[in-house]
CSV table of C-alpha atoms and ligand atoms in Angstrom, one decimal:
chain,number,residue,atom,x,y,z
B,1,MET,CA,21.2,-30.2,8.5
B,2,PRO,CA,23.7,-32.9,9.3
B,3,TRP,CA,22.5,-36.3,8.6
B,4,LEU,CA,23.8,-39.9,10.6
B,5,GLN,CA,25.9,-41.6,7.7
B,6,LEU,CA,26.8,-45.4,8.7
B,7,THR,CA,29.1,-47.0,6.2
B,8,LEU,CA,29.4,-51.5,7.0
B,9,PRO,CA,30.9,-53.6,4.2
B,10,VAL,CA,29.4,-56.3,2.6
B,11,SER,CA,29.8,-59.3,-0.2
B,12,GLN,CA,27.6,-59.0,-3.0
B,13,SER,CA,25.0,-61.7,-1.9
B,14,GLU,CA,25.1,-60.0,1.2
B,15,HIS,CA,24.3,-56.7,0.2
B,16,PRO,CA,20.0,-56.7,-1.0
B,17,ARG,CA,19.7,-58.3,2.3
B,18,PHE,CA,21.2,-55.6,4.1
B,19,GLU,CA,20.0,-53.0,1.6
B,20,SER,CA,16.7,-53.7,2.1
B,21,ALA,CA,17.3,-53.9,6.1
B,22,LEU,CA,18.4,-50.2,5.6
B,23,GLU,CA,15.6,-49.0,3.4
B,24,ASP,CA,13.0,-50.5,6.5
B,25,ALA,CA,15.1,-48.8,9.4
B,26,GLY,CA,14.8,-46.0,7.2
B,27,ALA,CA,17.2,-44.9,5.0
B,28,LEU,CA,16.5,-42.6,2.9
B,29,SER,CA,19.8,-43.5,0.2
B,30,VAL,CA,21.7,-46.6,0.0
B,31,THR,CA,24.5,-46.4,-2.2
B,32,LEU,CA,27.1,-48.4,-2.8
B,33,ALA,CA,30.6,-48.1,-3.5
B,34,ASP,CA,33.3,-50.7,-5.5
B,35,ALA,CA,35.4,-51.4,-1.9
B,36,ASP,CA,38.5,-52.5,-4.5
B,37,ALA,CA,38.0,-49.2,-6.0
B,38,GLU,CA,42.7,-49.5,-6.6
B,39,THR,CA,42.5,-52.0,-8.6
B,40,PRO,CA,41.5,-51.0,-12.0
B,41,ASP,CA,39.0,-53.7,-13.4
B,42,GLU,CA,36.1,-53.3,-15.3
B,43,GLU,CA,34.1,-54.5,-13.2
B,44,ALA,CA,34.8,-51.2,-11.2
B,45,ILE,CA,34.0,-48.3,-13.7
B,46,PHE,CA,31.7,-46.2,-15.5
B,47,GLU,CA,28.1,-46.9,-15.1
B,48,PRO,CA,26.5,-49.6,-14.0
B,49,GLY,CA,23.6,-50.0,-17.6
B,50,VAL,CA,20.5,-48.3,-17.0
B,51,GLY,CA,18.5,-48.8,-14.1
B,52,GLU,CA,21.1,-52.2,-13.2
B,53,THR,CA,23.4,-51.4,-10.1
B,54,PRO,CA,27.0,-52.3,-9.9
B,55,LEU,CA,27.8,-55.2,-8.3
B,56,TRP,CA,31.0,-55.8,-7.0
B,57,GLN,CA,32.4,-58.5,-5.7
B,58,GLN,CA,33.2,-56.3,-2.2
B,59,MET,CA,31.4,-53.5,-1.6
B,60,VAL,CA,31.1,-50.8,0.7
B,61,LEU,CA,27.7,-49.6,1.2
B,62,THR,CA,26.1,-46.1,2.5
B,63,ALA,CA,23.2,-45.3,3.8
B,64,LEU,CA,22.1,-42.0,5.6
B,65,PHE,CA,19.3,-41.4,8.0
B,66,GLU,CA,17.9,-38.0,9.6
B,67,GLY,CA,20.8,-36.3,12.0
B,68,ASP,CA,18.9,-36.7,14.7
B,69,THR,CA,18.2,-40.8,14.6
B,70,ASP,CA,19.5,-41.8,17.6
B,71,ALA,CA,23.1,-45.0,16.8
B,72,GLU,CA,22.1,-47.1,18.8
B,73,TRP,CA,18.7,-47.6,18.3
B,74,LEU,CA,19.3,-48.1,14.8
B,75,LEU,CA,22.2,-50.7,15.1
B,76,SER,CA,18.9,-52.5,18.1
B,77,GLU,CA,16.9,-51.7,15.2
B,78,LEU,CA,19.1,-52.8,12.5
B,79,ASN,CA,19.1,-56.3,14.6
B,80,THR,CA,15.5,-57.2,14.5
B,81,LEU,CA,15.0,-56.3,11.1
B,82,ASP,CA,17.8,-59.3,10.3
B,83,GLY,CA,19.6,-60.7,12.8
B,84,ALA,CA,21.5,-62.9,11.0
B,85,LEU,CA,23.3,-60.1,9.3
B,86,ASP,CA,26.6,-59.1,10.6
B,87,TRP,CA,26.5,-55.4,11.7
B,88,SER,CA,29.4,-55.1,14.0
B,89,ARG,CA,31.1,-54.0,11.5
B,90,SER,CA,28.7,-51.0,11.5
B,91,GLN,CA,30.6,-47.8,11.6
B,92,LEU,CA,28.0,-44.6,12.7
B,93,GLU,CA,29.0,-40.5,12.2
B,94,ILE,CA,27.8,-37.3,12.0
B,95,VAL,CA,28.4,-35.7,8.3
B,96,GLU,CA,27.6,-32.4,7.8
B,97,ASP,CA,25.4,-31.6,5.1
B,98,GLN,CA,25.7,-31.0,1.2
B,99,ASP,CA,24.8,-30.8,-2.0
B,100,TRP,CA,26.6,-34.0,-2.8
B,101,GLU,CA,26.3,-34.6,-6.6
B,102,ARG,CA,27.6,-31.2,-7.0
B,103,ALA,CA,30.4,-31.9,-4.1
B,104,TRP,CA,32.9,-32.9,-6.4
B,105,LEU,CA,32.6,-29.7,-8.7
B,106,ASP,CA,35.2,-28.2,-6.4
B,107,GLN,CA,37.6,-30.5,-7.4
B,108,PHE,CA,37.4,-30.2,-11.8
B,109,GLN,CA,39.9,-28.5,-13.1
B,110,PRO,CA,40.4,-26.9,-15.9
B,111,MET,CA,42.3,-28.8,-18.7
B,112,ARG,CA,44.7,-28.7,-21.7
B,113,PHE,CA,44.4,-32.0,-23.6
B,114,GLY,CA,46.6,-32.3,-26.6
B,115,GLN,CA,48.4,-28.8,-28.9
B,116,ARG,CA,44.7,-27.1,-27.9
B,117,THR,CA,41.5,-28.9,-26.5
B,118,TRP,CA,40.0,-27.2,-23.5
B,119,ILE,CA,38.0,-28.4,-20.7
B,120,VAL,CA,36.7,-25.7,-18.3
B,121,PRO,CA,33.9,-26.4,-15.8
B,122,TRP,CA,31.0,-24.4,-16.2
B,123,ASN,CA,31.1,-22.6,-12.7
B,124,HIS,CA,35.4,-21.7,-13.4
B,125,ASP,CA,37.1,-19.0,-15.0
B,126,LEU,CA,39.1,-19.5,-18.0
B,127,PRO,CA,43.4,-20.8,-17.6
B,128,VAL,CA,44.9,-17.7,-18.9
B,129,GLU,CA,46.4,-19.9,-21.4
B,130,ALA,CA,43.0,-21.1,-23.3
B,131,LEU,CA,42.7,-17.7,-23.8
B,132,VAL,CA,44.2,-17.5,-27.2
B,133,ASP,CA,42.4,-17.6,-30.2
B,134,ASP,CA,42.4,-20.7,-31.0
B,135,ALA,CA,42.2,-22.5,-28.1
B,136,ALA,CA,39.0,-24.5,-29.0
B,137,VAL,CA,37.5,-24.4,-25.2
B,138,VAL,CA,34.4,-26.2,-23.7
B,139,ARG,CA,32.9,-25.7,-20.4
B,140,LEU,CA,31.6,-28.7,-19.6
B,141,ASP,CA,29.4,-29.7,-16.6
B,142,PRO,CA,28.8,-33.1,-17.3
B,143,GLY,CA,25.7,-33.1,-14.2
B,144,LEU,CA,24.8,-37.5,-13.8
B,145,ALA,CA,26.5,-37.9,-17.5
B,146,PHE,CA,30.3,-39.6,-17.4
B,147,GLY,CA,32.9,-37.1,-19.1
B,148,SER,CA,34.4,-35.1,-17.2
B,149,GLY,CA,37.6,-35.0,-18.0
B,150,THR,CA,39.3,-36.6,-16.0
B,151,HIS,CA,39.0,-40.1,-17.6
B,152,PRO,CA,41.9,-41.3,-19.1
B,153,THR,CA,39.7,-43.4,-21.5
B,154,THR,CA,38.6,-39.5,-22.3
B,155,ALA,CA,41.6,-38.2,-22.6
B,156,LEU,CA,42.4,-40.7,-25.4
B,157,CYS,CA,39.8,-39.3,-27.2
B,158,LEU,CA,40.4,-35.9,-26.3
B,159,GLN,CA,44.4,-36.0,-27.4
B,160,TRP,CA,42.8,-38.4,-30.8
B,161,LEU,CA,40.6,-35.8,-31.7
B,162,ASP,CA,43.0,-32.2,-31.0
B,163,GLY,CA,45.7,-34.7,-33.3
B,164,LEU,CA,43.4,-35.1,-35.6
B,165,ALA,CA,42.1,-31.0,-36.1
B,166,ASP,CA,46.1,-30.2,-36.2
B,167,ALA,CA,46.1,-32.3,-39.5
B,168,GLY,CA,42.8,-30.7,-40.1
B,169,GLN,CA,40.7,-33.9,-40.7
B,170,LEU,CA,37.9,-32.0,-38.7
B,171,HIS,CA,37.3,-28.6,-40.7
B,172,ASP,CA,33.8,-28.7,-41.5
B,173,ILE,CA,32.7,-32.2,-41.1
B,174,ASP,CA,30.4,-34.7,-38.8
B,175,VAL,CA,31.6,-36.1,-35.9
B,176,LEU,CA,29.4,-39.4,-34.8
B,177,ASP,CA,30.0,-39.7,-30.7
B,178,PHE,CA,28.0,-42.8,-29.7
B,179,GLY,CA,28.6,-42.5,-26.0
B,180,CYS,CA,28.5,-39.4,-25.7
B,181,GLY,CA,27.9,-38.7,-22.0
B,182,SER,CA,28.4,-35.6,-20.7
B,183,GLY,CA,28.7,-34.2,-24.6
B,184,ILE,CA,32.5,-33.6,-23.7
B,185,LEU,CA,33.1,-35.4,-27.5
B,186,ALA,CA,30.8,-34.2,-30.1
B,187,LEU,CA,31.1,-30.9,-28.2
B,188,ALA,CA,35.5,-30.5,-28.5
B,189,ALA,CA,35.5,-31.8,-31.8
B,190,LEU,CA,32.4,-28.8,-32.7
B,191,LYS,CA,35.4,-26.2,-30.7
B,192,LEU,CA,37.6,-28.4,-33.3
B,193,GLY,CA,35.8,-27.3,-36.1
B,194,ALA,CA,33.6,-29.9,-37.6
B,195,LYS,CA,30.2,-28.4,-38.3
B,196,HIS,CA,28.2,-30.8,-37.3
B,197,ALA,CA,27.8,-33.4,-34.5
B,198,VAL,CA,25.7,-36.3,-33.8
B,199,GLY,CA,25.9,-38.2,-30.3
B,200,ILE,CA,23.8,-41.4,-29.6
B,201,ASP,CA,23.2,-42.8,-25.9
B,202,ASN,CA,21.2,-45.2,-24.1
B,203,ASP,CA,20.8,-43.3,-21.1
B,204,PRO,CA,18.2,-40.6,-20.9
B,205,GLN,CA,20.8,-38.6,-18.4
B,206,ALA,CA,23.3,-38.2,-20.8
B,207,ILE,CA,20.7,-36.7,-23.2
B,208,ILE,CA,20.0,-34.3,-21.0
B,209,ALA,CA,23.5,-33.4,-20.4
B,210,THR,CA,24.9,-33.3,-23.6
B,211,GLN,CA,22.3,-31.2,-24.5
B,212,ASP,CA,22.2,-29.1,-22.0
B,213,ASN,CA,26.2,-28.6,-22.3
B,214,ALA,CA,25.2,-28.0,-26.1
B,215,GLU,CA,23.7,-24.7,-25.0
B,216,ARG,CA,26.1,-23.3,-22.5
B,217,ASN,CA,28.9,-23.6,-24.9
B,218,GLY,CA,26.3,-21.5,-27.6
B,219,LEU,CA,26.4,-25.3,-29.9
B,220,ALA,CA,22.8,-26.2,-29.8
B,221,ASP,CA,22.1,-25.7,-32.9
B,222,HIS,CA,25.4,-27.9,-34.0
B,223,ILE,CA,24.6,-31.2,-32.6
B,224,ASP,CA,21.3,-33.7,-32.4
B,225,VAL,CA,21.2,-36.4,-29.8
B,226,TYR,CA,19.5,-39.2,-29.6
B,227,LEU,CA,18.8,-42.6,-27.9
B,228,PRO,CA,20.4,-45.8,-30.2
B,229,GLY,CA,16.6,-46.2,-31.1
B,230,ASP,CA,16.3,-42.9,-33.0
B,231,ALA,CA,19.4,-42.7,-34.4
B,232,PRO,CA,19.9,-41.7,-38.7
B,233,THR,CA,21.4,-45.1,-40.2
B,234,ARG,CA,24.5,-42.8,-42.1
B,235,THR,CA,27.9,-42.4,-41.9
B,236,TYR,CA,30.5,-39.7,-41.1
B,237,PRO,CA,33.3,-39.3,-41.1
B,238,VAL,CA,35.0,-39.7,-38.5
B,239,VAL,CA,33.6,-40.9,-34.7
B,240,VAL,CA,34.8,-42.0,-31.3
B,241,ALA,CA,33.1,-44.3,-29.4
B,242,ASN,CA,34.4,-44.2,-25.6
B,243,ILE,CA,32.5,-47.3,-24.2
B,244,LEU,CA,33.3,-50.4,-22.5
B,245,ALA,CA,35.3,-52.7,-24.6
B,246,SER,CA,32.6,-55.6,-24.1
B,247,ALA,CA,29.5,-53.0,-25.3
B,248,LEU,CA,32.7,-52.6,-28.1
B,249,ASP,CA,32.6,-56.3,-29.0
B,250,GLN,CA,28.7,-56.7,-29.6
B,251,LEU,CA,28.1,-52.6,-31.1
B,252,ALA,CA,30.9,-53.6,-33.4
B,253,GLU,CA,28.9,-54.2,-37.1
B,254,THR,CA,26.5,-51.5,-35.4
B,255,ILE,CA,29.8,-48.6,-35.8
B,256,SER,CA,31.3,-50.2,-38.1
B,257,ALA,CA,28.3,-49.5,-40.5
B,258,HIS,CA,28.8,-45.9,-39.6
B,259,VAL,CA,32.0,-44.8,-40.2
B,260,ALA,CA,31.9,-43.8,-44.7
B,261,PRO,CA,34.8,-45.6,-46.3
B,262,GLY,CA,38.3,-43.8,-46.2
B,263,GLY,CA,37.1,-42.1,-42.9
B,264,VAL,CA,38.1,-42.8,-39.4
B,265,LEU,CA,37.0,-45.0,-36.1
B,266,ALA,CA,38.2,-43.7,-32.5
B,267,MET,CA,37.4,-46.5,-29.5
B,268,SER,CA,38.0,-45.9,-26.0
B,269,GLY,CA,37.1,-47.6,-22.8
B,270,ILE,CA,39.2,-50.3,-23.1
B,271,LEU,CA,41.3,-51.8,-20.4
B,272,LYS,CA,44.7,-52.9,-21.1
B,273,GLY,CA,44.5,-56.9,-22.4
B,274,GLN,CA,41.1,-56.2,-23.6
B,275,GLU,CA,42.5,-54.9,-27.6
B,276,ASP,CA,44.1,-57.3,-28.9
B,277,GLU,CA,40.1,-59.0,-29.1
B,278,LEU,CA,39.2,-56.3,-30.3
B,279,LEU,CA,41.6,-55.2,-33.0
B,280,ILE,CA,40.5,-58.4,-34.6
B,281,ARG,CA,36.7,-58.2,-34.3
B,282,TYR,CA,37.5,-54.5,-35.8
B,283,ALA,CA,40.1,-55.2,-38.9
B,284,PRO,CA,37.4,-56.7,-41.4
B,285,TRP,CA,35.7,-53.3,-41.7
B,286,PHE,CA,39.6,-51.3,-40.5
B,287,GLU,CA,43.1,-50.9,-41.8
B,288,GLY,CA,46.2,-49.2,-39.9
B,289,LEU,CA,44.5,-50.3,-36.8
B,290,HIS,CA,46.8,-48.2,-33.8
B,291,ILE,CA,47.3,-48.3,-30.2
B,292,ALA,CA,47.3,-46.0,-27.5
B,293,GLN,CA,47.4,-46.0,-24.0
B,294,GLN,CA,47.1,-43.9,-20.7
B,295,GLU,CA,47.1,-45.2,-17.4
B,296,ASP,CA,45.7,-49.1,-17.0
B,297,TRP,CA,44.3,-47.6,-20.1
B,298,VAL,CA,43.6,-48.4,-24.1
B,299,ARG,CA,42.4,-46.1,-28.1
B,300,ILE,CA,42.1,-48.6,-31.3
B,301,SER,CA,41.6,-46.4,-33.9
B,302,GLY,CA,41.5,-47.0,-38.1
B,303,ARG,CA,40.7,-46.4,-40.5
B,304,ARG,CA,37.4,-47.1,-42.4
B,305,ARG,CA,38.4,-49.5,-45.4
B,306,GLY,CA,37.3,-48.2,-48.9
Q,1,SAM,C1,32.3,-44.4,-20.6
Q,1,SAM,S1,30.9,-43.2,-21.2
Q,1,SAM,C2,31.6,-42.0,-21.8
Q,1,SAM,C3,31.4,-40.1,-22.1
Q,1,SAM,C4,31.9,-39.6,-22.7
Q,1,SAM,N1,32.1,-39.8,-24.4
Q,1,SAM,C5,33.5,-39.5,-22.7
Q,1,SAM,O1,34.0,-39.7,-23.4
Q,1,SAM,O2,34.6,-39.3,-21.6
Q,1,SAM,C6,30.1,-44.2,-21.8
Q,1,SAM,C7,29.0,-43.5,-22.1
Q,1,SAM,O3,28.2,-45.0,-23.1
Q,1,SAM,C8,26.7,-44.9,-23.2
Q,1,SAM,N2,27.0,-46.0,-23.2
Q,1,SAM,C9,27.1,-47.3,-23.0
Q,1,SAM,N3,26.3,-48.9,-24.2
Q,1,SAM,C10,26.4,-47.6,-24.6
Q,1,SAM,C11,25.4,-48.3,-25.9
Q,1,SAM,N4,24.4,-50.0,-26.3
Q,1,SAM,N5,24.5,-47.9,-26.2
Q,1,SAM,C12,24.8,-45.9,-26.2
Q,1,SAM,N6,25.7,-45.9,-25.1
Q,1,SAM,C13,26.3,-46.8,-24.8
Q,1,SAM,C14,26.4,-45.1,-21.3
Q,1,SAM,O4,25.2,-44.4,-21.3
Q,1,SAM,C15,27.4,-43.4,-21.3
Q,1,SAM,O5,27.4,-42.3,-20.9
């Protein structure tokens, strides 16, 4: 079934009024995107907090209406509902129906990280190179959670895990994935030889996605997933935390307390320029802090003091 789609640039202060009028006019969905997505900054990334709406300074708003909605009628109705707003910048077009949440899956291709870690979409054939015995292959469907492997922060963490495995430091140990999203890092650690993984996330969609992906990979018995308040208080020899710099700052004591003495931690979700503050923040607990960068993103790793 086709839809009538309206797109329009809006500012942060105006957006609630536009959204309210569109909903009153019968919009079936209203979504927002950063108008300046080419410029990486912390606002332009990742997911909003649970229950929050992303509020960039300038946004592009997209509203979908039933396909038989008359475009002229709609504009007149919107002007009646809130005539003080400038509706003249609206672009209206008929778009064909598609599975909006799944459409991107077509673009999602198998990817290799480090020596032998592979992330392969669940609906994709294994590439020939991943058919070797020591390939660590995660079949993935991120669902509504973050973590497909396409983001540099995920890539940096996967490369780190792959390197740990190469150095024999993942074999038969327990791993914590703080901010597990789709479960991609925890599952990769298991495929690389870890014995057991714990995922923690404050988004219920991430808990579901991680459990689904664990099933998909035959690893459901090797992983436990918790909301933050429910997670066991214990330490791990390997901890990975790909969350925003601000959250890494706030959670420094909690995350550090989860790393066993002599254990290792990798953190990402850090934009270039944010690393110095975090290096200082984590220095009381960690030594040998090391930085790696991919595009505009940074990973910090280090060893917990004994
Ligand atoms: C950037 S995603 C990373 C997902 C996946 N680990 C990866 O590397 O692709 C960050 C995840 O951290 C979760 N998160 C953010 N703040 C958190 C917090 N304070 N406690 C637990 N999880 C949090 C988000 O819900 C999200 O799933």
